[in-house]
Tab-separated table of C-alpha atoms in Angstrom:
chain	number	residue	atom	x	y	z
R	1	UNK	CA	-11.141	-17.527	7.142
R	2	UNK	CA	-12.551	-15.807	4.022
R	3	UNK	CA	-10.581	-12.655	3.302
R	4	UNK	CA	-12.404	-9.347	3.558
R	5	UNK	CA	-13.099	-7.587	0.289
R	6	UNK	CA	-14.888	-4.363	-0.645
R	7	UNK	CA	-17.447	-5.838	-3.063
R	8	UNK	CA	-21.181	-5.147	-3.026
R	9	UNK	CA	-23.542	-8.044	-2.386
R	10	UNK	CA	-26.627	-6.037	-3.403
R	11	UNK	CA	-27.289	-2.981	-5.615
R	12	UNK	CA	-26.314	0.391	-4.168
R	13	UNK	CA	-26.532	3.863	-5.745
R	14	UNK	CA	-26.547	2.516	-9.266
R	15	UNK	CA	-23.755	0.005	-8.656
R	16	UNK	CA	-24.544	-3.661	-9.244
R	17	UNK	CA	-23.842	-6.603	-6.935
R	18	UNK	CA	-20.767	-8.732	-7.535
R	19	UNK	CA	-21.435	-11.572	-9.983
R	20	UNK	CA	-18.145	-13.368	-9.256
R	21	UNK	CA	-16.515	-13.008	-12.660
R	22	UNK	CA	-13.140	-13.081	-10.923
R	23	UNK	CA	-10.527	-10.727	-12.427
R	24	UNK	CA	-11.222	-7.669	-10.242
R	25	UNK	CA	-7.758	-6.322	-11.010
R	26	UNK	CA	-8.863	-5.674	-14.600
R	27	UNK	CA	-11.564	-3.248	-13.518
R	28	UNK	CA	-15.202	-3.892	-12.651
R	29	UNK	CA	-17.821	-3.186	-15.322
R	30	UNK	CA	-20.659	-3.365	-12.779
R	31	UNK	CA	-18.833	-1.094	-10.309
R	32	UNK	CA	-19.330	-3.709	-7.608
R	33	UNK	CA	-15.693	-3.587	-6.537
R	34	UNK	CA	-14.770	-0.456	-4.582
R	35	UNK	CA	-12.817	2.067	-6.579
R	36	UNK	CA	-12.553	5.752	-5.750
R	37	UNK	CA	-13.100	6.699	-9.403
R	38	UNK	CA	-16.759	5.663	-9.288
R	39	UNK	CA	-17.474	6.130	-5.571
R	40	UNK	CA	-15.817	8.897	-3.553
R	41	UNK	CA	-14.531	10.925	-6.531
R	42	UNK	CA	-17.863	10.618	-8.320
R	43	UNK	CA	-19.678	11.750	-5.163
R	44	UNK	CA	-17.338	14.729	-4.786
R	45	UNK	CA	-17.911	15.809	-8.365
R	46	UNK	CA	-21.682	15.404	-7.992
R	47	UNK	CA	-21.611	17.784	-5.000
R	48	UNK	CA	-20.632	20.669	-7.258
R	49	UNK	CA	-17.836	21.610	-4.854
R	50	UNK	CA	-15.017	19.690	-6.536
R	51	UNK	CA	-13.024	20.285	-9.703
R	52	UNK	CA	-11.101	17.305	-11.058
R	53	UNK	CA	-7.952	18.150	-13.011
R	54	UNK	CA	-6.568	15.136	-14.831
R	55	UNK	CA	-3.107	14.714	-16.376
R	56	UNK	CA	-1.554	16.892	-13.685
R	57	UNK	CA	1.820	15.819	-12.263
R	58	UNK	CA	2.290	17.808	-9.060
R	59	UNK	CA	5.845	19.118	-8.759
R	60	UNK	CA	5.894	21.198	-5.585
R	61	UNK	CA	3.928	23.085	-2.944
R	62	UNK	CA	3.737	26.849	-3.379
R	63	UNK	CA	4.568	28.764	-0.206
R	64	UNK	CA	3.797	32.168	1.255
R	65	UNK	CA	7.030	32.389	3.189
R	66	UNK	CA	6.090	35.670	4.880
R	67	UNK	CA	3.200	33.962	6.659
R	68	UNK	CA	4.579	30.364	6.683
R	69	UNK	CA	1.554	29.084	4.770
R	70	UNK	CA	1.075	26.780	1.816
R	71	UNK	CA	-0.933	28.623	-0.798
R	72	UNK	CA	-1.240	26.112	-3.614
R	73	UNK	CA	0.583	23.679	-5.873
R	74	UNK	CA	2.618	23.816	-9.050
R	75	UNK	CA	2.020	20.961	-11.478
R	76	UNK	CA	3.215	19.898	-14.921
R	77	UNK	CA	0.528	19.214	-17.524
R	78	UNK	CA	1.213	15.713	-18.891
R	79	UNK	CA	0.114	16.659	-22.383
R	80	UNK	CA	1.617	20.118	-22.888
R	81	UNK	CA	4.520	19.640	-20.425
R	82	UNK	CA	3.874	23.217	-19.270
R	83	UNK	CA	3.822	24.268	-15.588
R	84	UNK	CA	0.533	25.391	-14.074
R	85	UNK	CA	-0.303	26.841	-10.663
R	86	UNK	CA	-3.337	26.341	-8.441
R	87	UNK	CA	-3.949	28.516	-5.381
R	88	UNK	CA	-5.795	27.237	-2.327
R	89	UNK	CA	-6.614	27.876	1.299
R	90	UNK	CA	-5.077	24.567	2.365
R	91	UNK	CA	-3.072	21.824	0.663
R	92	UNK	CA	-3.621	18.105	1.232
R	93	UNK	CA	-1.147	15.610	-0.206
R	94	UNK	CA	-2.567	12.128	-0.690
R	95	UNK	CA	-0.468	10.892	-3.574
R	96	UNK	CA	0.863	7.655	-2.032
R	97	UNK	CA	3.678	7.732	0.494
R	98	UNK	CA	6.682	8.027	-1.784
R	99	UNK	CA	5.037	10.517	-4.150
R	100	UNK	CA	3.783	12.759	-1.349
R	101	UNK	CA	7.240	12.841	0.202
R	102	UNK	CA	8.846	13.464	-3.189
R	103	UNK	CA	6.634	16.543	-3.532
R	104	UNK	CA	7.667	17.766	-0.074
R	105	UNK	CA	11.351	17.220	-0.799
R	106	UNK	CA	11.042	18.996	-4.154
R	107	UNK	CA	9.343	21.925	-2.372
R	108	UNK	CA	12.405	22.936	-0.353
R	109	UNK	CA	12.667	26.653	0.388
R	110	UNK	CA	15.148	28.917	2.112
R	111	UNK	CA	13.232	28.361	5.350
R	112	UNK	CA	13.043	24.582	4.780
R	113	UNK	CA	16.226	23.723	2.866
R	114	UNK	CA	15.923	19.964	3.495
R	115	UNK	CA	12.353	19.686	2.278
R	116	UNK	CA	9.093	21.355	3.159
R	117	UNK	CA	7.816	20.700	6.715
R	118	UNK	CA	11.101	18.988	7.540
R	119	UNK	CA	12.466	20.998	10.458
R	120	UNK	CA	12.804	17.673	12.310
R	121	UNK	CA	14.984	16.127	9.599
R	122	UNK	CA	12.780	13.014	9.779
R	123	UNK	CA	11.087	13.440	6.382
R	124	UNK	CA	11.928	10.522	4.106
R	125	UNK	CA	13.262	8.297	6.886
R	126	UNK	CA	11.741	5.205	8.543
R	127	UNK	CA	10.519	3.753	5.251
R	128	UNK	CA	8.517	0.584	5.826
R	129	UNK	CA	7.092	-1.779	3.208
R	130	UNK	CA	5.684	-5.217	3.871
R	131	UNK	CA	7.826	-8.279	3.358
R	132	UNK	CA	6.057	-10.732	1.061
R	133	UNK	CA	8.645	-13.351	0.358
R	134	UNK	CA	7.778	-16.374	2.481
R	135	UNK	CA	5.040	-18.950	2.001
R	136	UNK	CA	4.198	-22.206	0.322
R	137	UNK	CA	1.799	-24.298	-1.709
R	138	UNK	CA	0.501	-27.854	-1.771
R	139	UNK	CA	-1.837	-30.118	-3.693
R	140	UNK	CA	-5.203	-31.330	-2.378
R	141	UNK	CA	-8.052	-33.565	-3.601
R	142	UNK	CA	-10.204	-31.841	-6.215
R	143	UNK	CA	-13.583	-33.053	-4.842
R	144	UNK	CA	-15.182	-33.132	-8.276
R	145	UNK	CA	-13.813	-29.822	-9.522
R	146	UNK	CA	-12.620	-29.833	-13.100
R	147	UNK	CA	-10.175	-27.537	-14.828
R	148	UNK	CA	-11.288	-25.308	-17.681
R	149	UNK	CA	-9.355	-23.665	-20.486
R	150	UNK	CA	-11.388	-20.499	-19.892
R	151	UNK	CA	-10.536	-20.513	-16.199
R	152	UNK	CA	-13.966	-21.746	-15.140
R	153	UNK	CA	-16.164	-19.926	-12.710
R	154	UNK	CA	-17.604	-18.440	-10.728
R	155	UNK	CA	-14.671	-16.923	-8.870
R	156	UNK	CA	-14.659	-15.109	-5.558
R	157	UNK	CA	-12.894	-11.739	-5.671
R	158	UNK	CA	-10.604	-12.746	-2.830
R	159	UNK	CA	-9.199	-15.886	-1.267
R	160	UNK	CA	-8.471	-16.862	2.326
R	161	UNK	CA	-6.740	-15.101	5.178
R	162	UNK	CA	-4.780	-16.594	8.067
R	163	UNK	CA	-4.520	-14.017	10.826
R	164	UNK	CA	-1.312	-13.208	12.643
R	165	UNK	CA	-0.414	-15.756	15.307
R	166	UNK	CA	3.089	-14.644	16.391
R	167	UNK	CA	3.496	-12.157	19.265
R	168	UNK	CA	-0.197	-11.632	19.905
R	169	UNK	CA	-1.637	-10.142	23.120
R	170	UNK	CA	-1.835	-12.375	26.189
R	171	UNK	CA	0.583	-14.885	24.682
R	172	UNK	CA	4.308	-15.525	25.236
R	173	UNK	CA	6.749	-13.455	23.211
R	174	UNK	CA	8.124	-15.362	20.224
R	175	UNK	CA	11.877	-15.548	20.650
R	176	UNK	CA	13.069	-15.336	17.045
R	177	UNK	CA	11.664	-11.925	16.061
R	178	UNK	CA	9.410	-9.016	17.004
R	179	UNK	CA	5.929	-8.374	15.614
R	180	UNK	CA	4.334	-10.790	13.130
R	181	UNK	CA	2.697	-11.619	9.813
R	182	UNK	CA	-0.520	-12.915	8.282
R	183	UNK	CA	-1.103	-15.087	5.224
R	184	UNK	CA	-3.166	-14.365	2.150
R	185	UNK	CA	-4.074	-17.415	0.110
R	186	UNK	CA	-5.910	-18.754	-2.871
R	187	UNK	CA	-6.832	-22.044	-4.507
R	188	UNK	CA	-7.128	-23.179	-8.102
R	189	UNK	CA	-7.960	-26.348	-10.014
R	190	UNK	CA	-5.878	-26.686	-13.134
R	191	UNK	CA	-4.736	-29.239	-15.666
R	192	UNK	CA	-1.812	-31.438	-14.650
R	193	UNK	CA	0.630	-29.746	-16.982
R	194	UNK	CA	3.592	-31.547	-15.384
R	195	UNK	CA	2.158	-35.008	-16.053
R	196	UNK	CA	4.688	-37.613	-17.193
R	197	UNK	CA	4.463	-39.749	-20.316
R	198	UNK	CA	3.813	-39.322	-24.032
R	199	UNK	CA	0.965	-39.625	-26.500
R	200	UNK	CA	-2.402	-40.938	-25.333
R	201	UNK	CA	-1.143	-41.651	-21.803
R	202	UNK	CA	0.059	-38.084	-21.470
R	203	UNK	CA	-3.199	-36.629	-22.802
R	204	UNK	CA	-5.189	-38.615	-20.225
R	205	UNK	CA	-2.837	-37.652	-17.386
R	206	UNK	CA	-3.042	-33.948	-18.260
R	207	UNK	CA	-6.823	-34.052	-17.765
R	208	UNK	CA	-6.511	-35.310	-14.188
R	209	UNK	CA	-7.402	-32.189	-12.141
R	210	UNK	CA	-4.813	-30.811	-9.795
R	211	UNK	CA	-6.038	-28.527	-7.011
R	212	UNK	CA	-3.448	-26.306	-5.379
R	213	UNK	CA	-3.699	-24.081	-2.335
R	214	UNK	CA	-1.072	-21.361	-2.000
R	215	UNK	CA	-0.445	-19.088	0.971
R	216	UNK	CA	1.860	-16.078	1.030
R	217	UNK	CA	2.731	-14.102	4.152
R	218	UNK	CA	2.682	-10.327	4.552
R	219	UNK	CA	4.969	-9.314	7.390
R	220	UNK	CA	5.490	-6.172	9.414
R	221	UNK	CA	8.763	-4.302	8.932
R	222	UNK	CA	10.353	-2.474	11.840
R	223	UNK	CA	10.887	1.233	11.113
R	224	UNK	CA	14.599	1.998	10.812
R	225	UNK	CA	16.303	5.336	10.180
R	226	UNK	CA	18.555	3.834	7.503
R	227	UNK	CA	15.597	2.778	5.350
R	228	UNK	CA	14.877	6.083	3.612
R	229	UNK	CA	14.225	7.991	0.408
R	230	UNK	CA	15.982	11.094	-0.884
R	231	UNK	CA	15.988	13.131	-4.075
R	232	UNK	CA	18.329	11.865	-6.750
R	233	UNK	CA	20.569	14.824	-7.664
R	234	UNK	CA	21.174	13.497	-11.183
R	235	UNK	CA	17.890	11.986	-12.399
R	236	UNK	CA	14.605	13.614	-13.408
R	237	UNK	CA	11.461	12.029	-14.798
R	238	UNK	CA	10.014	12.796	-18.245
R	239	UNK	CA	8.265	15.869	-16.805
R	240	UNK	CA	11.496	17.342	-15.476
R	241	UNK	CA	10.713	16.509	-11.835
R	242	UNK	CA	13.572	15.085	-9.715
R	243	UNK	CA	12.937	11.448	-8.772
R	244	UNK	CA	13.535	9.566	-5.553
R	245	UNK	CA	16.525	7.445	-4.717
R	246	UNK	CA	15.340	4.602	-2.466
R	247	UNK	CA	17.479	2.966	0.221
R	248	UNK	CA	15.888	-0.236	1.557
R	249	UNK	CA	17.280	-3.362	3.159
R	250	UNK	CA	16.096	-6.177	5.392
R	251	UNK	CA	17.149	-6.087	8.997
R	252	UNK	CA	17.866	-9.083	11.202
R	253	UNK	CA	14.257	-9.080	12.379
R	254	UNK	CA	12.882	-9.242	8.812
R	255	UNK	CA	15.259	-12.032	7.834
R	256	UNK	CA	14.181	-14.168	10.792
R	257	UNK	CA	10.507	-13.446	10.057
R	258	UNK	CA	10.823	-14.425	6.399
R	259	UNK	CA	12.324	-17.782	7.322
R	260	UNK	CA	9.498	-18.411	9.761
R	261	UNK	CA	6.946	-17.545	7.049
R	262	UNK	CA	8.216	-20.399	4.891
R	263	UNK	CA	8.600	-22.859	7.763
R	264	UNK	CA	5.119	-22.192	9.159
R	265	UNK	CA	3.511	-22.412	5.708
R	266	UNK	CA	4.987	-25.879	5.269
R	267	UNK	CA	3.808	-26.988	8.704
R	268	UNK	CA	0.239	-25.819	8.091
R	269	UNK	CA	-0.004	-27.366	4.638
R	270	UNK	CA	1.327	-30.671	5.945
R	271	UNK	CA	-1.122	-30.655	8.852
R	272	UNK	CA	-3.959	-29.999	6.375
R	273	UNK	CA	-3.002	-33.074	4.336
R	274	UNK	CA	-1.342	-31.429	1.337
R	275	UNK	CA	0.904	-33.384	-1.001
R	276	UNK	CA	3.885	-32.138	-3.031
R	277	UNK	CA	4.422	-29.248	-0.641
R	278	UNK	CA	6.715	-26.454	-1.808
R	279	UNK	CA	7.869	-23.657	0.476
R	280	UNK	CA	10.019	-20.587	-0.022
R	281	UNK	CA	11.707	-17.932	2.093
R	282	UNK	CA	13.586	-15.389	0.002
R	283	UNK	CA	15.279	-12.086	0.850
R	284	UNK	CA	12.719	-9.337	0.509
R	285	UNK	CA	14.612	-6.153	-0.346
R	286	UNK	CA	13.925	-4.576	-2.730
R	287	UNK	CA	10.242	-5.100	-2.110
R	288	UNK	CA	7.647	-6.653	-4.392
R	289	UNK	CA	4.482	-6.055	-2.336
R	290	UNK	CA	5.091	-2.482	-1.407
R	291	UNK	CA	2.471	-0.842	0.834
R	292	UNK	CA	5.050	1.865	1.508
R	293	UNK	CA	4.508	3.883	4.655
R	294	UNK	CA	6.138	5.849	7.421
R	295	UNK	CA	8.301	8.440	5.665
R	296	UNK	CA	6.368	11.445	7.001
R	297	UNK	CA	5.560	9.900	10.345
R	298	UNK	CA	2.994	11.129	12.853
R	299	UNK	CA	3.986	11.929	16.392
R	300	UNK	CA	3.372	14.242	19.322
R	301	UNK	CA	6.958	15.585	19.333
R	302	UNK	CA	7.662	17.991	16.442
R	303	UNK	CA	11.396	17.333	16.731
R	304	UNK	CA	10.891	13.614	16.025
R	305	UNK	CA	8.013	13.577	13.543
R	306	UNK	CA	6.508	15.388	10.557
R	307	UNK	CA	2.748	15.199	11.215
R	308	UNK	CA	0.462	15.479	14.231
R	309	UNK	CA	-2.460	13.153	15.010
R	310	UNK	CA	-4.612	14.826	12.343
R	311	UNK	CA	-1.923	14.371	9.656
R	312	UNK	CA	-1.274	18.105	9.789
R	313	UNK	CA	2.373	19.091	9.392
R	314	UNK	CA	3.926	20.419	12.586
R	315	UNK	CA	5.706	23.168	10.671
R	316	UNK	CA	2.973	24.502	8.364
R	317	UNK	CA	-0.535	24.779	9.750
R	318	UNK	CA	-2.483	24.466	6.506
R	319	UNK	CA	-0.469	21.618	4.954
R	320	UNK	CA	-1.626	18.009	5.437
R	321	UNK	CA	-0.440	14.582	4.255
R	322	UNK	CA	-3.311	12.079	4.316
R	323	UNK	CA	-1.879	8.800	3.070
R	324	UNK	CA	0.291	6.069	4.601
R	325	UNK	CA	3.229	8.488	4.859
R	326	UNK	CA	2.110	9.219	8.412
R	327	UNK	CA	2.131	5.649	9.741
R	328	UNK	CA	4.694	5.427	12.582
R	329	UNK	CA	4.417	1.642	12.222
R	330	UNK	CA	3.101	-0.545	9.412
R	331	UNK	CA	1.342	-3.677	10.741
R	332	UNK	CA	1.051	-6.770	8.586
R	333	UNK	CA	-2.483	-6.011	7.380
R	334	UNK	CA	-3.179	-4.230	4.105
R	335	UNK	CA	-3.241	-0.488	4.861
R	336	UNK	CA	-6.032	0.866	2.626
R	337	UNK	CA	-8.907	0.926	5.110
R	338	UNK	CA	-6.684	2.543	7.756
R	339	UNK	CA	-5.587	5.196	5.250
R	340	UNK	CA	-9.235	5.943	4.457
R	341	UNK	CA	-10.338	6.030	8.112
R	342	UNK	CA	-7.535	8.412	9.094
R	343	UNK	CA	-8.271	10.587	6.063
R	344	UNK	CA	-11.941	10.932	7.041
R	345	UNK	CA	-10.944	11.796	10.623
R	346	UNK	CA	-8.405	14.381	9.442
R	347	UNK	CA	-10.869	15.949	7.005
R	348	UNK	CA	-13.423	16.302	9.805
R	349	UNK	CA	-10.767	18.146	11.796
R	350	UNK	CA	-9.857	20.317	8.801
R	351	UNK	CA	-13.482	21.288	8.175
R	352	UNK	CA	-13.957	22.179	11.829
R	353	UNK	CA	-10.856	24.388	11.681
R	354	UNK	CA	-12.214	26.101	8.573
R	355	UNK	CA	-15.522	26.822	10.267
R	356	UNK	CA	-13.686	28.388	13.216
R	357	UNK	CA	-11.514	30.387	10.805
R	358	UNK	CA	-8.427	28.809	12.357
R	359	UNK	CA	-6.945	27.999	8.930
């Protein structure tokens, strides 16, 4: 099926519709491709209720220990390298899972010696990150398509998606592993750079179009205590902030899943009529496609989790973590829309608490 993508198909609030130029990862001059810099952040600034401070590397949360409240952040200015403080009524971390947890670990106090909001001892543990190391490719008829030195066009901003088919509801349990994976794929028509021969024969063979379809699986990783991050006691970044030491390995379940990713990719490509099929199934740790999550997990039991259902820390009432840190599991889908949905829900809760003067 066509993969979902956050591109406009018609003008909206001064943003133009997608014109299929292709390289979305380079930035979008028409602002058709969703990016917080020219959507949510721009809206917040336009409200008059938001101040954007750039070049600020947050180091730690400031605490009012007498009242067990977060009262701001300390950051390092990237240009001057000087520390600055900001005071606030509540603190929300949304810096990406590893960065948010690094801030919490660097914010240890006498009351929280193992990291802020870490009375459970869970903070930093249960690191999950998608496996993306099994898949395949094959060659298909070009159906009149011709390669172009410029890359041709137009190009869709996203390719195809093959939804998870292992261990789905109302189906038998797959015996080799738990959970499952989905494929993301793309196609391209290129010159036949591997053509044999020399001289004129080679030049003619190179011009014969070669269309390739590639599919790569993204698989769910089971949360395990021994996949974790911790502060490195010996290394600091250029701003003087201690960095994370990351411990990550594949378990038996991931290894079996990766092998199945490659095997299934080959089966599907063969069934579709592909030629010159190539498959792969490589070990996945350390990760390439990260989507890190889970290291400040949500849960109803404060002794086994860091956050509640509104991404509010169990230990400190006015401290929230609104990124993928809170995921207790990390399904095979890309996490961005889930991060955003949970963030909106948690902000609604936070605003309601403000209005009731509960925070």
